């Protein structure tokens, strides 16, 4: 599975995982960008959709606010890193139940950076670093920001990890009309526009793309949690027949 970026719309990933868990769809590799990286990390360390839902319900933006703001971001990211470290159980990539990959973007070189080893929380902290919101993370001589900047849905990464069947979950959305209330809305809207153009240029290396109908969902501090999870679940269930057909064909080969 490749779990894509999309801000708070990424809560739909929980619904997709719920459908897969209940229907017995096996997951052997996972890669994620931004919110997709966090979802993949949580699943990889042993969380299921229920515990992921509980974590999302308990979340408040106040928990990650660091004051005063830094020169390169409104949030320094120290609190966010501590929370991610706790909820990923201080595990390393080598400790996860399935192979994981987390994608970030090198702000200096413009290169895609794929993490598959080392401390999991640091890679996720880098991948969720929305430009302008989070201070970029300095790591291994690089200055890292949101993975969605360069690879919105890292399906090619899963393929490179060795997956024969790749299922991508695209939770990005671009509504023609948007309500802009804050600087956060300005940044997230700008990223949506950028990623809309990016997807036109990138060929998604996936056998199946699950795309929950989250286009009209702007960030609302997780008020739409249950609805977003339901959207993810419904979109996944609509593709179950195709997924099982692919798995059966793979077994025959």
PDB file of C-alpha atoms in Angstrom:
ATOM      1  CA  UNK A   1       0.000   0.000   0.000  1.00  0.00           C
ATOM      2  CA  UNK A   2       1.047   3.561  -0.747  1.00  0.00           C
ATOM      3  CA  UNK A   3      -0.638   6.146   1.492  1.00  0.00           C
ATOM      4  CA  UNK A   4      -0.722   9.670   0.109  1.00  0.00           C
ATOM      5  CA  UNK A   5      -0.487  13.161   1.502  1.00  0.00           C
ATOM      6  CA  UNK A   6      -3.531  15.373   2.004  1.00  0.00           C
ATOM      7  CA  UNK A   7      -3.463  17.015   5.416  1.00  0.00           C
ATOM      8  CA  UNK A   8      -6.393  16.212   7.662  1.00  0.00           C
ATOM      9  CA  UNK A   9      -8.159  14.554   4.736  1.00  0.00           C
ATOM     10  CA  UNK A  10      -5.680  11.763   5.390  1.00  0.00           C
ATOM     11  CA  UNK A  11      -7.942  10.560   8.184  1.00  0.00           C
ATOM     12  CA  UNK A  12      -9.658   8.670   5.363  1.00  0.00           C
ATOM     13  CA  UNK A  13      -6.652   6.317   5.426  1.00  0.00           C
ATOM     14  CA  UNK A  14      -8.052   4.915   8.678  1.00  0.00           C
ATOM     15  CA  UNK A  15     -11.251   3.906   6.902  1.00  0.00           C
ATOM     16  CA  UNK A  16      -9.332   2.155   4.135  1.00  0.00           C
ATOM     17  CA  UNK A  17      -7.354   0.180   6.706  1.00  0.00           C
ATOM     18  CA  UNK A  18     -10.613  -0.644   8.530  1.00  0.00           C
ATOM     19  CA  UNK A  19     -12.064  -2.180   5.370  1.00  0.00           C
ATOM     20  CA  UNK A  20      -8.885  -4.138   4.672  1.00  0.00           C
ATOM     21  CA  UNK A  21      -8.671  -5.450   8.234  1.00  0.00           C
ATOM     22  CA  UNK A  22     -12.305  -6.565   8.274  1.00  0.00           C
ATOM     23  CA  UNK A  23     -12.107  -8.152   4.825  1.00  0.00           C
ATOM     24  CA  UNK A  24      -8.759  -9.863   5.354  1.00  0.00           C
ATOM     25  CA  UNK A  25      -6.829  -8.038   2.633  1.00  0.00           C
ATOM     26  CA  UNK A  26      -3.143  -8.711   3.362  1.00  0.00           C
ATOM     27  CA  UNK A  27      -0.657  -5.829   3.520  1.00  0.00           C
ATOM     28  CA  UNK A  28       2.993  -6.772   3.058  1.00  0.00           C
ATOM     29  CA  UNK A  29       4.664  -3.389   2.405  1.00  0.00           C
ATOM     30  CA  UNK A  30       3.708   0.202   3.149  1.00  0.00           C
ATOM     31  CA  UNK A  31       5.042   3.577   2.092  1.00  0.00           C
ATOM     32  CA  UNK A  32       3.673   6.993   2.938  1.00  0.00           C
ATOM     33  CA  UNK A  33       4.073  10.705   2.382  1.00  0.00           C
ATOM     34  CA  UNK A  34       3.109  13.316   4.973  1.00  0.00           C
ATOM     35  CA  UNK A  35      -0.123  12.249   6.737  1.00  0.00           C
ATOM     36  CA  UNK A  36       0.217   8.965   4.839  1.00  0.00           C
ATOM     37  CA  UNK A  37       3.632   8.458   6.424  1.00  0.00           C
ATOM     38  CA  UNK A  38       2.119   8.885   9.893  1.00  0.00           C
ATOM     39  CA  UNK A  39      -0.699   6.432   9.097  1.00  0.00           C
ATOM     40  CA  UNK A  40       1.771   3.882   7.701  1.00  0.00           C
ATOM     41  CA  UNK A  41       4.027   4.239  10.746  1.00  0.00           C
ATOM     42  CA  UNK A  42       1.152   3.718  13.168  1.00  0.00           C
ATOM     43  CA  UNK A  43      -0.036   0.634  11.307  1.00  0.00           C
ATOM     44  CA  UNK A  44       3.520  -0.663  11.056  1.00  0.00           C
ATOM     45  CA  UNK A  45       4.131  -0.536  14.803  1.00  0.00           C
ATOM     46  CA  UNK A  46       0.953  -2.470  15.556  1.00  0.00           C
ATOM     47  CA  UNK A  47      -1.937  -0.015  15.722  1.00  0.00           C
ATOM     48  CA  UNK A  48      -5.221  -1.040  14.127  1.00  0.00           C
ATOM     49  CA  UNK A  49      -7.961   1.236  12.807  1.00  0.00           C
ATOM     50  CA  UNK A  50      -9.617   1.426  16.238  1.00  0.00           C
ATOM     51  CA  UNK A  51      -6.547   2.671  18.083  1.00  0.00           C
ATOM     52  CA  UNK A  52      -5.726   5.020  15.190  1.00  0.00           C
ATOM     53  CA  UNK A  53      -9.234   6.456  15.465  1.00  0.00           C
ATOM     54  CA  UNK A  54      -8.806   6.927  19.214  1.00  0.00           C
ATOM     55  CA  UNK A  55      -5.516   8.773  18.671  1.00  0.00           C
ATOM     56  CA  UNK A  56      -7.092  11.027  16.046  1.00  0.00           C
ATOM     57  CA  UNK A  57     -10.030  11.770  18.322  1.00  0.00           C
ATOM     58  CA  UNK A  58      -7.699  12.777  21.154  1.00  0.00           C
ATOM     59  CA  UNK A  59      -5.598  15.031  18.930  1.00  0.00           C
ATOM     60  CA  UNK A  60      -5.607  18.802  19.305  1.00  0.00           C
ATOM     61  CA  UNK A  61      -3.435  21.269  17.426  1.00  0.00           C
ATOM     62  CA  UNK A  62      -2.534  22.805  20.780  1.00  0.00           C
ATOM     63  CA  UNK A  63      -0.536  19.661  21.517  1.00  0.00           C
ATOM     64  CA  UNK A  64       2.000  20.409  18.794  1.00  0.00           C
ATOM     65  CA  UNK A  65       2.290  24.201  19.026  1.00  0.00           C
ATOM     66  CA  UNK A  66       5.774  25.401  19.919  1.00  0.00           C
ATOM     67  CA  UNK A  67       6.213  29.066  20.812  1.00  0.00           C
ATOM     68  CA  UNK A  68       7.736  31.309  19.786  1.00  0.00           C
ATOM     69  CA  UNK A  69       7.635  30.409  16.063  1.00  0.00           C
ATOM     70  CA  UNK A  70      10.973  29.788  14.354  1.00  0.00           C
ATOM     71  CA  UNK A  71      12.275  31.791  11.411  1.00  0.00           C
ATOM     72  CA  UNK A  72      11.525  28.924   9.016  1.00  0.00           C
ATOM     73  CA  UNK A  73       8.170  27.709  10.294  1.00  0.00           C
ATOM     74  CA  UNK A  74       5.275  28.552  12.596  1.00  0.00           C
ATOM     75  CA  UNK A  75       5.903  25.341  14.558  1.00  0.00           C
ATOM     76  CA  UNK A  76       9.368  24.191  15.580  1.00  0.00           C
ATOM     77  CA  UNK A  77       8.259  20.553  15.614  1.00  0.00           C
ATOM     78  CA  UNK A  78       9.770  19.524  18.947  1.00  0.00           C
ATOM     79  CA  UNK A  79       6.407  18.718  20.505  1.00  0.00           C
ATOM     80  CA  UNK A  80       5.215  16.974  17.353  1.00  0.00           C
ATOM     81  CA  UNK A  81       8.357  14.826  17.324  1.00  0.00           C
ATOM     82  CA  UNK A  82       7.828  13.841  20.965  1.00  0.00           C
ATOM     83  CA  UNK A  83       4.218  12.844  20.300  1.00  0.00           C
ATOM     84  CA  UNK A  84       5.138  10.854  17.196  1.00  0.00           C
ATOM     85  CA  UNK A  85       7.896   9.096  19.136  1.00  0.00           C
ATOM     86  CA  UNK A  86       5.402   8.096  21.835  1.00  0.00           C
ATOM     87  CA  UNK A  87       2.598   6.869  19.567  1.00  0.00           C
ATOM     88  CA  UNK A  88       5.038   4.932  17.360  1.00  0.00           C
ATOM     89  CA  UNK A  89       6.289   3.257  20.530  1.00  0.00           C
ATOM     90  CA  UNK A  90       9.872   4.489  20.055  1.00  0.00           C
ATOM     91  CA  UNK A  91      10.392   1.857  17.384  1.00  0.00           C
ATOM     92  CA  UNK A  92      12.845   1.822  14.527  1.00  0.00           C
ATOM     93  CA  UNK A  93      12.045   0.826  10.964  1.00  0.00           C
ATOM     94  CA  UNK A  94      13.773  -2.461  11.677  1.00  0.00           C
ATOM     95  CA  UNK A  95      11.219  -3.216  14.444  1.00  0.00           C
ATOM     96  CA  UNK A  96       7.984  -2.801  12.450  1.00  0.00           C
ATOM     97  CA  UNK A  97       5.717  -5.733  11.626  1.00  0.00           C
ATOM     98  CA  UNK A  98       6.008  -5.110   7.877  1.00  0.00           C
ATOM     99  CA  UNK A  99       8.627  -3.257   5.796  1.00  0.00           C
ATOM    100  CA  UNK A 100       7.940   0.487   5.814  1.00  0.00           C
ATOM    101  CA  UNK A 101       9.181   3.437   3.795  1.00  0.00           C
ATOM    102  CA  UNK A 102       8.674   7.120   4.617  1.00  0.00           C
ATOM    103  CA  UNK A 103       9.131   9.827   1.991  1.00  0.00           C
ATOM    104  CA  UNK A 104      10.422  13.347   2.603  1.00  0.00           C
ATOM    105  CA  UNK A 105      11.725  16.144   0.368  1.00  0.00           C
ATOM    106  CA  UNK A 106      15.204  17.659   0.505  1.00  0.00           C
ATOM    107  CA  UNK A 107      14.532  21.395   0.422  1.00  0.00           C
ATOM    108  CA  UNK A 108      18.046  22.218  -0.773  1.00  0.00           C
ATOM    109  CA  UNK A 109      18.623  19.659  -3.539  1.00  0.00           C
ATOM    110  CA  UNK A 110      14.980  19.101  -4.451  1.00  0.00           C
ATOM    111  CA  UNK A 111      15.503  15.338  -4.208  1.00  0.00           C
ATOM    112  CA  UNK A 112      13.126  12.701  -2.893  1.00  0.00           C
ATOM    113  CA  UNK A 113      14.438  11.118   0.303  1.00  0.00           C
ATOM    114  CA  UNK A 114      13.159   7.643   1.189  1.00  0.00           C
ATOM    115  CA  UNK A 115      13.697   6.378   4.737  1.00  0.00           C
ATOM    116  CA  UNK A 116      13.664   2.623   5.376  1.00  0.00           C
ATOM    117  CA  UNK A 117      16.074   2.379   8.325  1.00  0.00           C
ATOM    118  CA  UNK A 118      16.713   4.121  11.621  1.00  0.00           C
ATOM    119  CA  UNK A 119      14.435   5.903  14.052  1.00  0.00           C
ATOM    120  CA  UNK A 120      10.897   5.910  12.706  1.00  0.00           C
ATOM    121  CA  UNK A 121       9.652   9.032  14.462  1.00  0.00           C
ATOM    122  CA  UNK A 122      12.352  11.239  12.947  1.00  0.00           C
ATOM    123  CA  UNK A 123      11.449  10.166   9.417  1.00  0.00           C
ATOM    124  CA  UNK A 124       7.754  10.811  10.063  1.00  0.00           C
ATOM    125  CA  UNK A 125       8.532  14.195  11.623  1.00  0.00           C
ATOM    126  CA  UNK A 126      10.396  15.094   8.416  1.00  0.00           C
ATOM    127  CA  UNK A 127       7.623  13.821   6.164  1.00  0.00           C
ATOM    128  CA  UNK A 128       4.848  15.825   7.856  1.00  0.00           C
ATOM    129  CA  UNK A 129       6.803  19.104   7.769  1.00  0.00           C
ATOM    130  CA  UNK A 130       4.353  21.212   5.775  1.00  0.00           C
ATOM    131  CA  UNK A 131       6.365  24.157   4.388  1.00  0.00           C
ATOM    132  CA  UNK A 132       5.595  27.348   6.279  1.00  0.00           C
ATOM    133  CA  UNK A 133       3.831  25.470   9.081  1.00  0.00           C
ATOM    134  CA  UNK A 134       6.615  23.239  10.422  1.00  0.00           C
ATOM    135  CA  UNK A 135      10.249  24.157  10.670  1.00  0.00           C
ATOM    136  CA  UNK A 136      12.197  21.922   8.226  1.00  0.00           C
ATOM    137  CA  UNK A 137      14.061  19.074   9.904  1.00  0.00           C
ATOM    138  CA  UNK A 138      17.850  19.031   9.672  1.00  0.00           C
ATOM    139  CA  UNK A 139      18.907  15.405   9.350  1.00  0.00           C
ATOM    140  CA  UNK A 140      21.966  13.671   7.898  1.00  0.00           C
ATOM    141  CA  UNK A 141      23.151  16.879   6.268  1.00  0.00           C
ATOM    142  CA  UNK A 142      19.797  17.523   4.623  1.00  0.00           C
ATOM    143  CA  UNK A 143      17.018  20.040   5.216  1.00  0.00           C
ATOM    144  CA  UNK A 144      13.803  18.041   4.995  1.00  0.00           C
ATOM    145  CA  UNK A 145      10.182  19.019   4.418  1.00  0.00           C
ATOM    146  CA  UNK A 146       6.864  17.351   3.574  1.00  0.00           C
ATOM    147  CA  UNK A 147       7.105  14.238   1.406  1.00  0.00           C
ATOM    148  CA  UNK A 148       4.009  15.296  -0.509  1.00  0.00           C
ATOM    149  CA  UNK A 149       5.955  18.180  -2.049  1.00  0.00           C
ATOM    150  CA  UNK A 150       7.804  15.760  -4.325  1.00  0.00           C
ATOM    151  CA  UNK A 151       5.870  12.462  -4.188  1.00  0.00           C
ATOM    152  CA  UNK A 152       2.222  12.846  -3.277  1.00  0.00           C
ATOM    153  CA  UNK A 153       1.378   9.113  -3.391  1.00  0.00           C
ATOM    154  CA  UNK A 154       4.582   7.039  -3.244  1.00  0.00           C
ATOM    155  CA  UNK A 155       3.344   4.026  -5.175  1.00  0.00           C
ATOM    156  CA  UNK A 156       6.644   3.673  -7.049  1.00  0.00           C
ATOM    157  CA  UNK A 157       8.397   3.361  -3.688  1.00  0.00           C
ATOM    158  CA  UNK A 158       6.243   0.363  -2.746  1.00  0.00           C
ATOM    159  CA  UNK A 159       6.997  -1.198  -6.123  1.00  0.00           C
ATOM    160  CA  UNK A 160      10.719  -0.694  -5.511  1.00  0.00           C
ATOM    161  CA  UNK A 161      10.355  -2.370  -2.097  1.00  0.00           C
ATOM    162  CA  UNK A 162       9.314  -5.567  -3.888  1.00  0.00           C
ATOM    163  CA  UNK A 163       5.508  -5.473  -3.985  1.00  0.00           C
ATOM    164  CA  UNK A 164       3.889  -7.364  -6.872  1.00  0.00           C
ATOM    165  CA  UNK A 165       0.512  -5.669  -6.377  1.00  0.00           C
ATOM    166  CA  UNK A 166       0.444  -1.978  -5.481  1.00  0.00           C
ATOM    167  CA  UNK A 167      -2.640  -0.287  -4.060  1.00  0.00           C
ATOM    168  CA  UNK A 168      -2.435   3.492  -3.774  1.00  0.00           C
ATOM    169  CA  UNK A 169      -4.667   5.625  -1.566  1.00  0.00           C
ATOM    170  CA  UNK A 170      -4.986   9.183  -2.845  1.00  0.00           C
ATOM    171  CA  UNK A 171      -6.591  11.531  -0.320  1.00  0.00           C
ATOM    172  CA  UNK A 172      -5.721  14.785  -2.013  1.00  0.00           C
ATOM    173  CA  UNK A 173      -8.579  16.962  -3.157  1.00  0.00           C
ATOM    174  CA  UNK A 174      -8.999  20.182  -5.038  1.00  0.00           C
ATOM    175  CA  UNK A 175     -12.340  21.930  -4.643  1.00  0.00           C
ATOM    176  CA  UNK A 176     -13.108  24.643  -7.187  1.00  0.00           C
ATOM    177  CA  UNK A 177     -14.424  26.826  -4.386  1.00  0.00           C
ATOM    178  CA  UNK A 178     -12.698  27.169  -1.046  1.00  0.00           C
ATOM    179  CA  UNK A 179     -13.192  29.197   2.115  1.00  0.00           C
ATOM    180  CA  UNK A 180      -9.950  30.820   3.261  1.00  0.00           C
ATOM    181  CA  UNK A 181     -10.061  31.738   6.961  1.00  0.00           C
ATOM    182  CA  UNK A 182      -6.447  31.580   8.145  1.00  0.00           C
ATOM    183  CA  UNK A 183      -2.810  31.401   7.114  1.00  0.00           C
ATOM    184  CA  UNK A 184      -3.122  27.618   7.531  1.00  0.00           C
ATOM    185  CA  UNK A 185      -5.906  27.571   4.928  1.00  0.00           C
ATOM    186  CA  UNK A 186      -3.733  29.655   2.584  1.00  0.00           C
ATOM    187  CA  UNK A 187      -0.826  27.216   2.829  1.00  0.00           C
ATOM    188  CA  UNK A 188      -2.947  24.072   2.546  1.00  0.00           C
ATOM    189  CA  UNK A 189      -4.874  25.496  -0.414  1.00  0.00           C
ATOM    190  CA  UNK A 190      -1.591  26.371  -2.120  1.00  0.00           C
ATOM    191  CA  UNK A 191      -0.321  22.834  -1.584  1.00  0.00           C
ATOM    192  CA  UNK A 192      -3.574  21.386  -2.975  1.00  0.00           C
ATOM    193  CA  UNK A 193      -3.132  23.461  -6.142  1.00  0.00           C
ATOM    194  CA  UNK A 194       0.513  22.426  -6.467  1.00  0.00           C
ATOM    195  CA  UNK A 195      -0.290  18.754  -5.999  1.00  0.00           C
ATOM    196  CA  UNK A 196      -3.157  18.929  -8.480  1.00  0.00           C
ATOM    197  CA  UNK A 197      -0.628  19.977 -11.106  1.00  0.00           C
ATOM    198  CA  UNK A 198       1.892  17.414  -9.888  1.00  0.00           C
ATOM    199  CA  UNK A 199      -0.486  14.504 -10.409  1.00  0.00           C
ATOM    200  CA  UNK A 200      -0.939  15.548 -14.024  1.00  0.00           C
ATOM    201  CA  UNK A 201       2.789  15.127 -14.554  1.00  0.00           C
ATOM    202  CA  UNK A 202       3.351  11.997 -12.497  1.00  0.00           C
ATOM    203  CA  UNK A 203       2.185   8.595 -13.660  1.00  0.00           C
ATOM    204  CA  UNK A 204       0.948   6.711 -10.621  1.00  0.00           C
ATOM    205  CA  UNK A 205       2.732   3.360 -10.498  1.00  0.00           C
ATOM    206  CA  UNK A 206      -0.168   1.485  -8.940  1.00  0.00           C
ATOM    207  CA  UNK A 207      -2.412  -1.387  -9.956  1.00  0.00           C
ATOM    208  CA  UNK A 208      -5.382   0.083  -8.084  1.00  0.00           C
ATOM    209  CA  UNK A 209      -5.953   3.643  -6.908  1.00  0.00           C
ATOM    210  CA  UNK A 210      -8.443   4.181  -4.084  1.00  0.00           C
ATOM    211  CA  UNK A 211      -9.587   7.787  -4.036  1.00  0.00           C
ATOM    212  CA  UNK A 212     -11.986   8.736  -1.221  1.00  0.00           C
ATOM    213  CA  UNK A 213     -14.332  11.584  -2.083  1.00  0.00           C
ATOM    214  CA  UNK A 214     -12.682  14.145   0.181  1.00  0.00           C
ATOM    215  CA  UNK A 215     -12.493  17.003  -2.315  1.00  0.00           C
ATOM    216  CA  UNK A 216     -14.762  19.354  -0.373  1.00  0.00           C
ATOM    217  CA  UNK A 217     -13.235  18.603   3.015  1.00  0.00           C
ATOM    218  CA  UNK A 218     -11.169  21.507   4.270  1.00  0.00           C
ATOM    219  CA  UNK A 219      -9.154  21.310   7.476  1.00  0.00           C
ATOM    220  CA  UNK A 220     -11.555  21.638  10.424  1.00  0.00           C
ATOM    221  CA  UNK A 221      -9.469  20.457  13.360  1.00  0.00           C
ATOM    222  CA  UNK A 222     -10.705  16.910  12.884  1.00  0.00           C
ATOM    223  CA  UNK A 223     -14.396  17.778  13.288  1.00  0.00           C
ATOM    224  CA  UNK A 224     -15.151  15.525  10.324  1.00  0.00           C
ATOM    225  CA  UNK A 225     -13.294  12.508  11.714  1.00  0.00           C
ATOM    226  CA  UNK A 226     -16.133   9.981  11.510  1.00  0.00           C
ATOM    227  CA  UNK A 227     -17.220  11.138   8.075  1.00  0.00           C
ATOM    228  CA  UNK A 228     -13.699  11.015   6.668  1.00  0.00           C
ATOM    229  CA  UNK A 229     -13.157   7.507   8.033  1.00  0.00           C
ATOM    230  CA  UNK A 230     -16.457   6.427   6.498  1.00  0.00           C
ATOM    231  CA  UNK A 231     -15.442   7.898   3.133  1.00  0.00           C
ATOM    232  CA  UNK A 232     -12.196   5.946   3.231  1.00  0.00           C
ATOM    233  CA  UNK A 233     -13.941   2.718   4.179  1.00  0.00           C
ATOM    234  CA  UNK A 234     -16.603   3.042   1.485  1.00  0.00           C
ATOM    235  CA  UNK A 235     -14.091   3.830  -1.234  1.00  0.00           C
ATOM    236  CA  UNK A 236     -11.995   0.799  -0.253  1.00  0.00           C
ATOM    237  CA  UNK A 237     -14.978  -1.542  -0.182  1.00  0.00           C
ATOM    238  CA  UNK A 238     -15.942  -0.448  -3.696  1.00  0.00           C
ATOM    239  CA  UNK A 239     -12.593  -1.776  -4.934  1.00  0.00           C
ATOM    240  CA  UNK A 240     -12.530  -5.058  -2.994  1.00  0.00           C
ATOM    241  CA  UNK A 241     -13.668  -7.153  -5.956  1.00  0.00           C
ATOM    242  CA  UNK A 242     -10.897  -5.726  -8.143  1.00  0.00           C
ATOM    243  CA  UNK A 243      -8.333  -6.264  -5.397  1.00  0.00           C
ATOM    244  CA  UNK A 244      -9.334  -9.897  -4.888  1.00  0.00           C
ATOM    245  CA  UNK A 245      -9.242 -10.468  -8.635  1.00  0.00           C
ATOM    246  CA  UNK A 246      -5.684  -9.149  -8.765  1.00  0.00           C
ATOM    247  CA  UNK A 247      -4.629 -11.322  -5.827  1.00  0.00           C
ATOM    248  CA  UNK A 248      -6.190 -14.448  -7.390  1.00  0.00           C
ATOM    249  CA  UNK A 249      -4.447 -13.758 -10.705  1.00  0.00           C
ATOM    250  CA  UNK A 250      -1.134 -13.302  -8.871  1.00  0.00           C
ATOM    251  CA  UNK A 251      -1.593 -16.619  -7.056  1.00  0.00           C
ATOM    252  CA  UNK A 252      -2.263 -18.392 -10.358  1.00  0.00           C
ATOM    253  CA  UNK A 253       0.924 -16.968 -11.861  1.00  0.00           C
TER     254      UNK A 253
END
